[in-house]
PDB file of C-alpha atoms in Angstrom:
ATOM      1  CA  MET C 740      70.514   3.770-145.148  1.00 90.00           C
ATOM      2  CA  ILE C 741      73.134   4.600-142.510  1.00 90.00           C
ATOM      3  CA  ILE C 742      72.861   3.126-139.016  1.00 92.00           C
ATOM      4  CA  PHE C 743      74.671   5.074-136.288  1.00 93.00           C
ATOM      5  CA  GLY C 744      74.438   5.579-132.544  1.00 95.00           C
ATOM      6  CA  THR C 745      76.378   5.320-129.295  1.00 94.00           C
ATOM      7  CA  LYS C 746      77.545   2.582-126.983  1.00 95.00           C
ATOM      8  CA  GLY C 747      78.740   2.917-123.393  1.00 95.00           C
ATOM      9  CA  TYR C 748      81.624   1.072-121.787  1.00 95.00           C
ATOM     10  CA  LEU C 749      82.261   0.913-118.036  1.00 95.00           C
ATOM     11  CA  TYR C 750      85.753   0.154-116.716  1.00 94.00           C
ATOM     12  CA  GLN C 751      86.570  -0.488-113.049  1.00 94.00           C
ATOM     13  CA  LEU C 752      89.969   1.089-112.433  1.00 92.00           C
ATOM     14  CA  ALA C 753      90.510   0.471-108.699  1.00 92.00           C
ATOM     15  CA  ILE C 754      88.928  -0.234-105.352  1.00 92.00           C
ATOM     16  CA  LEU C 755      89.820   2.204-102.559  1.00 90.00           C
ATOM     17  CA  THR C 756      88.878   2.588 -98.925  1.00 89.00           C
ATOM     18  CA  LEU C 757      87.607   6.140 -98.414  1.00 88.00           C
ATOM     19  CA  VAL C 758      85.313   7.921 -95.984  1.00 89.00           C
ATOM     20  CA  CYS C 759      82.009   8.449 -97.777  1.00 89.00           C
ATOM     21  CA  GLY C 760      80.848  12.047 -98.050  1.00 86.00           C
ATOM     22  CA  ARG C 761      77.180  11.046 -97.769  1.00 87.00           C
ATOM     23  CA  CYS C 762      76.956   8.300 -95.139  1.00 88.00           C
ATOM     24  CA  GLY C 763      80.234   9.062 -93.322  1.00 88.00           C
ATOM     25  CA  ASN C 764      81.293   5.401 -93.203  1.00 89.00           C
ATOM     26  CA  PRO C 765      84.824   4.291 -94.071  1.00 91.00           C
ATOM     27  CA  ALA C 766      83.907   1.918 -96.881  1.00 91.00           C
ATOM     28  CA  ALA C 767      85.248   0.542-100.138  1.00 92.00           C
ATOM     29  CA  HIS C 768      84.733   2.789-103.148  1.00 93.00           C
ATOM     30  CA  THR C 769      85.065   1.696-106.747  1.00 94.00           C
ATOM     31  CA  LEU C 770      86.847   4.038-109.126  1.00 94.00           C
ATOM     32  CA  ARG C 771      85.138   3.789-112.511  1.00 95.00           C
ATOM     33  CA  LYS C 772      85.679   5.168-115.987  1.00 96.00           C
ATOM     34  CA  ARG C 773      82.657   5.481-118.296  1.00 95.00           C
ATOM     35  CA  VAL C 774      83.432   5.872-122.013  1.00 95.00           C
ATOM     36  CA  THR C 775      80.761   6.581-124.622  1.00 96.00           C
ATOM     37  CA  LYS C 776      81.746   5.760-128.205  1.00 96.00           C
ATOM     38  CA  PHE C 777      80.180   6.730-131.515  1.00 96.00           C
ATOM     39  CA  THR C 778      79.150   3.668-133.535  1.00 95.00           C
ATOM     40  CA  LEU C 779      78.572   3.282-137.251  1.00 94.00           C
ATOM     41  CA  PHE C 780      76.852   0.079-138.383  1.00 92.00           C
ATOM     42  CA  PHE C 781      77.270  -1.245-134.806  1.00 91.00           C
ATOM     43  CA  VAL C 782      81.074  -0.804-134.955  1.00 94.00           C
ATOM     44  CA  PRO C 783      82.499   1.490-132.235  1.00 94.00           C
ATOM     45  CA  LEU C 784      84.668   4.088-133.977  1.00 94.00           C
ATOM     46  CA  PHE C 785      85.863   6.739-131.520  1.00 94.00           C
ATOM     47  CA  PRO C 786      85.154   7.901-127.966  1.00 95.00           C
ATOM     48  CA  PHE C 787      83.365  11.222-127.613  1.00 92.00           C
ATOM     49  CA  SER C 788      82.693  11.259-123.872  1.00 95.00           C
ATOM     50  CA  THR C 789      84.789  10.049-120.926  1.00 96.00           C
ATOM     51  CA  LYS C 790      83.681  10.475-117.309  1.00 96.00           C
ATOM     52  CA  TYR C 791      85.190   9.323-114.025  1.00 96.00           C
ATOM     53  CA  ALA C 792      83.312   8.554-110.794  1.00 95.00           C
ATOM     54  CA  THR C 793      83.665   6.881-107.420  1.00 94.00           C
ATOM     55  CA  GLN C 794      80.848   4.816-105.940  1.00 94.00           C
ATOM     56  CA  CYS C 795      80.436   3.921-102.261  1.00 93.00           C
ATOM     57  CA  THR C 796      79.760   0.214-101.786  1.00 92.00           C
ATOM     58  CA  PHE C 797      77.983   0.893 -98.470  1.00 92.00           C
ATOM     59  CA  CYS C 798      75.289   3.416 -99.452  1.00 92.00           C
ATOM     60  CA  GLY C 799      75.645   3.362-103.252  1.00 90.00           C
ATOM     61  CA  VAL C 800      76.159   7.099-103.798  1.00 92.00           C
ATOM     62  CA  GLU C 801      78.126   7.939-106.945  1.00 93.00           C
ATOM     63  CA  GLN C 802      80.296  11.053-107.126  1.00 92.00           C
ATOM     64  CA  GLN C 803      81.682  12.457-110.386  1.00 94.00           C
ATOM     65  CA  ILE C 804      85.387  13.366-110.292  1.00 93.00           C
ATOM     66  CA  THR C 805      87.813  14.891-112.774  1.00 93.00           C
ATOM     67  CA  LYS C 806      90.359  12.986-114.810  1.00 93.00           C
ATOM     68  CA  GLU C 807      93.176  14.470-112.728  1.00 93.00           C
ATOM     69  CA  GLN C 808      91.562  13.310-109.473  1.00 92.00           C
ATOM     70  CA  ALA C 809      91.103   9.792-110.914  1.00 93.00           C
ATOM     71  CA  GLU C 810      94.742   9.637-111.993  1.00 92.00           C
ATOM     72  CA  GLN C 811      95.860  10.828-108.542  1.00 92.00           C
ATOM     73  CA  LEU C 812      93.792   8.114-106.831  1.00 90.00           C
ATOM     74  CA  GLN C 813      95.259   5.474-109.143  1.00 89.00           C
ATOM     75  CA  VAL C 814      98.813   6.633-108.352  1.00 88.00           C
ATOM     76  CA  GLN C 815      98.066   6.388-104.617  1.00 84.00           C
ATOM     77  CA  VAL C 816      96.751   2.834-105.052  1.00 82.00           C
ATOM     78  CA  GLN C 817      99.798   1.759-107.069  1.00 80.00           C
ATOM     79  CA  ALA C 818     102.230   3.378-104.605  1.00 79.00           C
ATOM     80  CA  ALA C 819     100.579   1.683-101.611  1.00 72.00           C
ATOM     81  CA  SER C 820     100.397  -1.764-103.191  1.00 65.00           C
ATOM     82  CA  GLY C 821     103.971  -2.136-104.340  1.00 61.00           C
ATOM     83  CA  PRO C 822     105.201  -3.436-107.682  1.00 58.00           C
ATOM     84  CA  GLY C 823     103.159  -6.141-109.377  1.00 53.00           C
ATOM     85  CA  GLN C 824     100.414  -6.271-106.741  1.00 50.00           C
ATOM     86  CA  GLN C 825      96.814  -5.107-106.827  1.00 48.00           C
ATOM     87  CA  ALA C 826      95.647  -3.164-103.788  1.00 46.00           C
ATOM     88  CA  TYR C 827      92.151  -3.350-102.355  1.00 47.00           C
ATOM     89  CA  GLY C 828      92.481  -2.148 -98.759  1.00 44.00           C
ATOM     90  CA  GLN C 829      93.911   1.328 -98.465  1.00 43.00           C
ATOM     91  CA  PRO C 830      94.265   3.837 -95.614  1.00 40.00           C
ATOM     92  CA  TYR C 831      91.264   6.065 -95.003  1.00 41.00           C
ATOM     93  CA  GLN C 832      91.184   9.218 -97.059  1.00 42.00           C
ATOM     94  CA  SER C 833      88.708  12.056 -97.010  1.00 39.00           C
TER      95      SER C 833
END
């Protein structure tokens, strides 16, 4: 008997202040990475799906973005925060 399946992992990459496309409020958005891994006997072996999304903390809407867009947002956060600091409040971006 072989036991296999999938397991999901959710990573929070950054918190940004953006203008929400749904509610129009300048609010904090979390940048998240969701990785789904193939498991064999409950041991995660390799990732087979990776998705990126931002979620508005005001209205809760989640928007899927590409890997390139996620990397660009992370670079903006790191550039604005300076070396060795973690940024949470950023200028408004649309």
